Tab-separated table of C-alpha atoms in Angstrom:
chain	number	residue	atom	x	y	z
K	1	ASP	CA	24.085	-6.975	0.301
K	2	ALA	CA	21.100	-6.517	2.580
K	3	ASP	CA	20.500	-3.005	3.897
K	4	VAL	CA	19.517	-4.159	7.394
K	5	THR	CA	21.182	-7.213	8.865
K	6	GLN	CA	20.612	-9.015	12.128
K	7	THR	CA	22.787	-11.499	13.969
K	8	PRO	CA	22.261	-14.186	15.002
K	9	ARG	CA	19.331	-15.365	12.892
K	10	ASN	CA	18.439	-18.085	15.341
K	11	ARG	CA	19.375	-18.564	18.984
K	12	ILE	CA	18.413	-21.032	21.646
K	13	THR	CA	19.360	-20.168	25.197
K	14	LYS	CA	18.485	-21.041	28.759
K	15	THR	CA	16.622	-19.094	31.402
K	16	GLY	CA	18.853	-16.614	33.193
K	17	LYS	CA	21.406	-16.235	30.435
K	18	ARG	CA	22.406	-12.860	29.013
K	19	ILE	CA	21.749	-12.524	25.315
K	20	MET	CA	22.659	-9.819	22.823
K	21	LEU	CA	21.005	-9.400	19.452
K	22	GLU	CA	22.755	-7.174	16.959
K	23	CYS	CA	21.489	-5.036	14.137
K	24	SER	CA	23.500	-3.236	11.477
K	25	GLN	CA	22.349	-1.040	8.624
K	26	THR	CA	23.916	0.470	5.548
K	27	LYS	CA	21.041	2.816	4.697
K	28	GLY	CA	22.541	5.760	6.543
K	29	HIS	CA	19.379	6.183	8.596
K	30	ASP	CA	19.496	7.918	11.954
K	31	ARG	CA	16.472	6.169	13.409
K	32	MET	CA	16.528	2.558	14.480
K	33	TYR	CA	13.900	0.398	16.185
K	34	TRP	CA	13.600	-2.968	17.908
K	35	TYR	CA	10.312	-4.901	17.763
K	36	ARG	CA	9.245	-8.310	18.927
K	37	GLN	CA	6.674	-10.389	17.120
K	38	ASP	CA	4.462	-12.878	18.898
K	39	PRO	CA	1.801	-14.985	17.178
K	40	GLY	CA	-1.535	-13.189	17.180
K	41	LEU	CA	-0.076	-9.971	18.587
K	42	GLY	CA	1.628	-8.395	15.612
K	43	LEU	CA	4.806	-6.423	16.273
K	44	GLN	CA	5.340	-4.504	19.479
K	45	LEU	CA	7.962	-1.796	19.925
K	46	ILE	CA	10.668	-2.491	22.509
K	47	TYR	CA	13.077	0.448	22.094
K	48	TYR	CA	13.890	3.075	19.524
K	49	SER	CA	16.762	5.434	18.912
K	50	PHE	CA	17.038	8.688	17.003
K	51	ASP	CA	20.825	8.814	17.170
K	52	VAL	CA	23.634	7.496	19.314
K	53	LYS	CA	22.714	9.807	22.189
K	54	ASP	CA	18.951	9.501	21.993
K	55	ILE	CA	17.375	6.231	23.124
K	56	ASN	CA	13.761	5.793	24.102
K	57	LYS	CA	11.628	3.068	25.598
K	58	GLY	CA	8.826	1.540	23.598
K	59	GLU	CA	5.682	-0.159	24.830
K	60	ILE	CA	7.335	-3.348	26.131
K	61	SER	CA	10.836	-2.379	27.300
K	62	ASP	CA	10.830	-4.236	30.635
K	63	GLY	CA	13.488	-6.942	30.681
K	64	TYR	CA	15.379	-5.438	27.748
K	65	SER	CA	18.159	-2.907	27.271
K	66	VAL	CA	19.744	-1.436	24.170
K	67	SER	CA	22.967	0.140	23.018
K	68	ARG	CA	23.485	2.401	20.012
K	69	GLN	CA	27.167	1.922	19.377
K	70	ALA	CA	27.220	3.939	16.174
K	71	GLN	CA	24.761	5.318	13.665
K	72	ALA	CA	24.809	1.974	11.896
K	73	LYS	CA	24.575	-0.347	14.910
K	74	PHE	CA	21.817	-0.900	17.449
K	75	SER	CA	21.999	-3.859	19.841
K	76	LEU	CA	19.274	-5.356	21.992
K	77	SER	CA	20.169	-7.186	25.204
K	78	LEU	CA	18.220	-9.485	27.427
K	79	GLU	CA	20.031	-9.269	30.762
K	80	SER	CA	18.462	-12.406	32.182
K	81	ALA	CA	16.397	-14.231	29.609
K	82	ILE	CA	13.081	-15.794	30.559
K	83	PRO	CA	10.861	-18.172	28.556
K	84	ASN	CA	8.190	-15.573	27.751
K	85	GLN	CA	10.830	-13.642	25.834
K	86	THR	CA	10.762	-16.413	23.258
K	87	ALA	CA	9.768	-14.544	20.109
K	88	LEU	CA	10.860	-13.262	16.739
K	89	TYR	CA	12.807	-10.012	17.035
K	90	PHE	CA	13.006	-7.449	14.268
K	91	CYS	CA	15.224	-4.447	13.843
K	92	ALA	CA	14.095	-1.589	11.608
K	93	THR	CA	15.543	1.663	10.346
K	94	LYS	CA	13.986	4.866	9.098
K	95	GLY	CA	15.059	8.193	7.763
K	96	THR	CA	14.029	11.421	9.458
K	97	GLY	CA	11.512	12.582	6.876
K	98	SER	CA	7.834	12.342	7.773
K	99	THR	CA	7.160	10.312	4.651
K	100	ASP	CA	10.063	7.920	5.104
K	101	THR	CA	9.160	4.295	5.663
K	102	GLN	CA	10.661	1.731	7.985
K	103	TYR	CA	12.897	-0.960	6.556
K	104	PHE	CA	13.064	-4.223	8.432
K	105	GLY	CA	15.834	-6.706	8.982
K	106	PRO	CA	15.367	-10.452	8.485
K	107	GLY	CA	14.622	-11.116	12.132
K	108	THR	CA	16.158	-13.170	14.922
K	109	ARG	CA	14.256	-16.157	16.240
K	110	LEU	CA	15.035	-16.452	19.956
K	111	THR	CA	14.019	-19.433	22.047
K	112	VAL	CA	14.474	-19.323	25.815
K	113	LEU	CA	14.219	-22.722	27.468
Q	1	ALA	CA	-3.789	4.927	23.347
Q	2	GLN	CA	-3.665	4.376	19.634
Q	3	SER	CA	-4.455	0.902	18.396
Q	4	VAL	CA	-4.812	-0.982	15.142
Q	5	SER	CA	-7.280	-3.791	14.639
Q	6	GLN	CA	-7.253	-6.372	11.887
Q	7	HIS	CA	-10.552	-8.197	11.820
Q	8	ASN	CA	-9.530	-11.327	9.984
Q	9	HIS	CA	-6.935	-13.441	11.727
Q	10	HIS	CA	-6.832	-16.329	9.301
Q	11	VAL	CA	-8.175	-16.275	5.762
Q	12	ILE	CA	-8.245	-19.209	3.375
Q	13	LEU	CA	-8.963	-18.598	-0.298
Q	14	SER	CA	-8.699	-20.460	-3.539
Q	15	GLU	CA	-6.580	-19.078	-6.342
Q	16	ALA	CA	-8.301	-16.368	-8.395
Q	17	ALA	CA	-10.607	-15.433	-5.521
Q	18	SER	CA	-10.838	-11.801	-4.508
Q	19	LEU	CA	-9.282	-10.640	-1.278
Q	20	GLU	CA	-10.196	-7.948	1.185
Q	21	LEU	CA	-8.474	-7.652	4.558
Q	22	GLY	CA	-9.889	-5.214	7.052
Q	23	CYS	CA	-7.891	-2.728	9.083
Q	24	ASN	CA	-9.216	-0.106	11.479
Q	25	TYR	CA	-7.290	2.241	13.696
Q	26	SER	CA	-8.169	4.387	16.630
Q	27	TYR	CA	-6.736	7.880	16.456
Q	28	GLY	CA	-8.466	11.097	15.534
Q	29	GLY	CA	-5.504	12.964	14.138
Q	30	THR	CA	-3.364	12.721	11.046
Q	31	VAL	CA	-1.812	9.353	10.334
Q	32	ASN	CA	0.343	7.589	7.811
Q	33	LEU	CA	-0.894	4.099	6.941
Q	34	PHE	CA	0.966	1.019	5.782
Q	35	TRP	CA	0.477	-2.578	4.793
Q	36	TYR	CA	3.425	-4.914	5.221
Q	37	VAL	CA	3.672	-8.518	4.050
Q	38	GLN	CA	5.736	-11.285	5.591
Q	39	TYR	CA	6.261	-14.331	3.390
Q	40	PRO	CA	7.088	-17.561	5.203
Q	41	GLY	CA	10.547	-17.363	6.710
Q	42	GLN	CA	11.178	-13.844	5.449
Q	43	HIS	CA	11.258	-10.355	6.889
Q	44	LEU	CA	8.561	-7.734	6.567
Q	45	GLN	CA	8.294	-6.011	3.219
Q	46	LEU	CA	6.314	-2.911	2.436
Q	47	LEU	CA	3.282	-3.575	0.221
Q	48	LEU	CA	1.930	-0.067	0.052
Q	49	LYS	CA	1.579	3.135	2.013
Q	50	TYR	CA	-0.680	6.130	2.307
Q	51	PHE	CA	0.531	9.549	3.355
Q	52	SER	CA	-1.827	11.980	1.664
Q	53	GLY	CA	-3.670	12.628	-1.576
Q	54	ASP	CA	-5.659	10.001	-3.452
Q	55	PRO	CA	-7.137	7.677	-0.805
Q	56	LEU	CA	-6.866	4.727	-3.161
Q	57	VAL	CA	-3.266	3.610	-3.198
Q	58	LYS	CA	-1.725	0.932	-5.333
Q	59	GLY	CA	1.142	-1.207	-4.189
Q	60	ILE	CA	3.270	-4.021	-5.455
Q	61	LYS	CA	1.986	-7.326	-6.818
Q	62	GLY	CA	-1.462	-6.018	-7.691
Q	63	PHE	CA	-2.456	-5.008	-4.171
Q	64	GLU	CA	-4.339	-1.835	-3.407
Q	65	ALA	CA	-5.809	-0.231	-0.323
Q	66	GLU	CA	-8.390	2.440	0.288
Q	67	PHE	CA	-8.185	4.960	3.094
Q	68	ILE	CA	-11.638	5.928	4.369
Q	69	LYS	CA	-11.061	8.632	6.923
Q	70	SER	CA	-14.623	8.691	8.218
Q	71	LYS	CA	-14.412	4.997	9.036
Q	72	PHE	CA	-10.799	5.057	10.288
Q	73	SER	CA	-10.169	2.200	7.891
Q	74	PHE	CA	-7.449	1.163	5.464
Q	75	ASN	CA	-8.567	-2.109	3.914
Q	76	LEU	CA	-6.303	-4.108	1.654
Q	77	ARG	CA	-7.651	-5.605	-1.574
Q	78	LYS	CA	-6.571	-7.755	-4.464
Q	79	PRO	CA	-8.946	-8.781	-7.259
Q	80	SER	CA	-7.423	-12.209	-7.873
Q	81	VAL	CA	-5.046	-13.890	-5.442
Q	82	GLN	CA	-2.310	-16.315	-6.343
Q	83	TRP	CA	-0.780	-19.187	-4.407
Q	84	SER	CA	2.348	-17.040	-4.001
Q	85	ASP	CA	0.317	-14.519	-1.983
Q	86	THR	CA	0.284	-16.955	0.921
Q	87	ALA	CA	1.796	-14.884	3.722
Q	88	GLU	CA	1.036	-12.888	6.824
Q	89	TYR	CA	-0.211	-9.352	6.315
Q	90	PHE	CA	0.183	-6.525	8.785
Q	91	CYS	CA	-1.533	-3.186	8.851
Q	92	ALA	CA	0.421	-0.437	10.598
Q	93	VAL	CA	-0.188	3.168	11.542
Q	94	ASN	CA	2.243	5.963	12.193
Q	95	VAL	CA	0.757	8.818	14.142
Q	96	ILE	CA	2.267	11.967	12.709
Q	97	SER	CA	4.807	12.881	15.293
Q	98	ASN	CA	8.520	13.056	15.663
Q	99	THR	CA	9.017	9.480	16.747
Q	100	GLY	CA	8.201	7.584	13.571
Q	101	LYS	CA	6.872	4.721	15.674
Q	102	LEU	CA	4.661	2.217	13.954
Q	103	ILE	CA	1.684	0.649	15.678
Q	104	PHE	CA	0.900	-2.731	14.186
Q	105	GLY	CA	-2.263	-4.735	13.958
Q	106	GLN	CA	-2.289	-8.350	15.039
Q	107	GLY	CA	-1.697	-9.639	11.547
Q	108	THR	CA	-3.775	-11.733	9.151
Q	109	THR	CA	-2.536	-15.050	7.877
Q	110	LEU	CA	-3.604	-15.624	4.284
Q	111	GLN	CA	-3.516	-19.127	2.888
Q	112	VAL	CA	-4.173	-19.486	-0.829
Q	113	LYS	CA	-4.999	-22.949	-2.038
Q	114	PRO	CA	-3.809	-23.843	-5.542
């Protein structure tokens, strides 16, 4: 079984709709991250969480919200989707050690029409 | 603000050619450095990482990278590429702090022709 899973893997929605992307991990990591990937821009950090009570904004948090329901689950919501939120979204997890690396999920391809 | 720059956006090579992908970052303090690879339709996988010690690090699949602190660079190399190396490559930097955030470069698409 994969250590970091994301659902759905693909989603097409319309402008104005509320969308939730889910991420689950079995690595036992406290830290979880949401990134979006756009062609030519690499990955940009949306939100990150150190534990269920510690959530922080990343560089591009506008238009997004998150929920850390448990250590293993970190959801990303688009309250009112717009077309420029069409992108590939990745969840990642990391341990607390300074030499720990981030492990990425398979990604969710979101298209907003 | 910290940033990561990958100079080559799209590289096309023939099999057996040598590869070097450039990566520079802007931050004067201590950093951890990473190269991730994303094969078509797949998620990001770690190729190699540098935390400290020998600046020449070896990763999976014959890749290596050299950290040159004076040049703020962490270039990725492979002596002889294969068709299966066709993928997108991302350089990333983690400024040593409590957040663990990664700052990614724009990515380089490598196409290897058989």
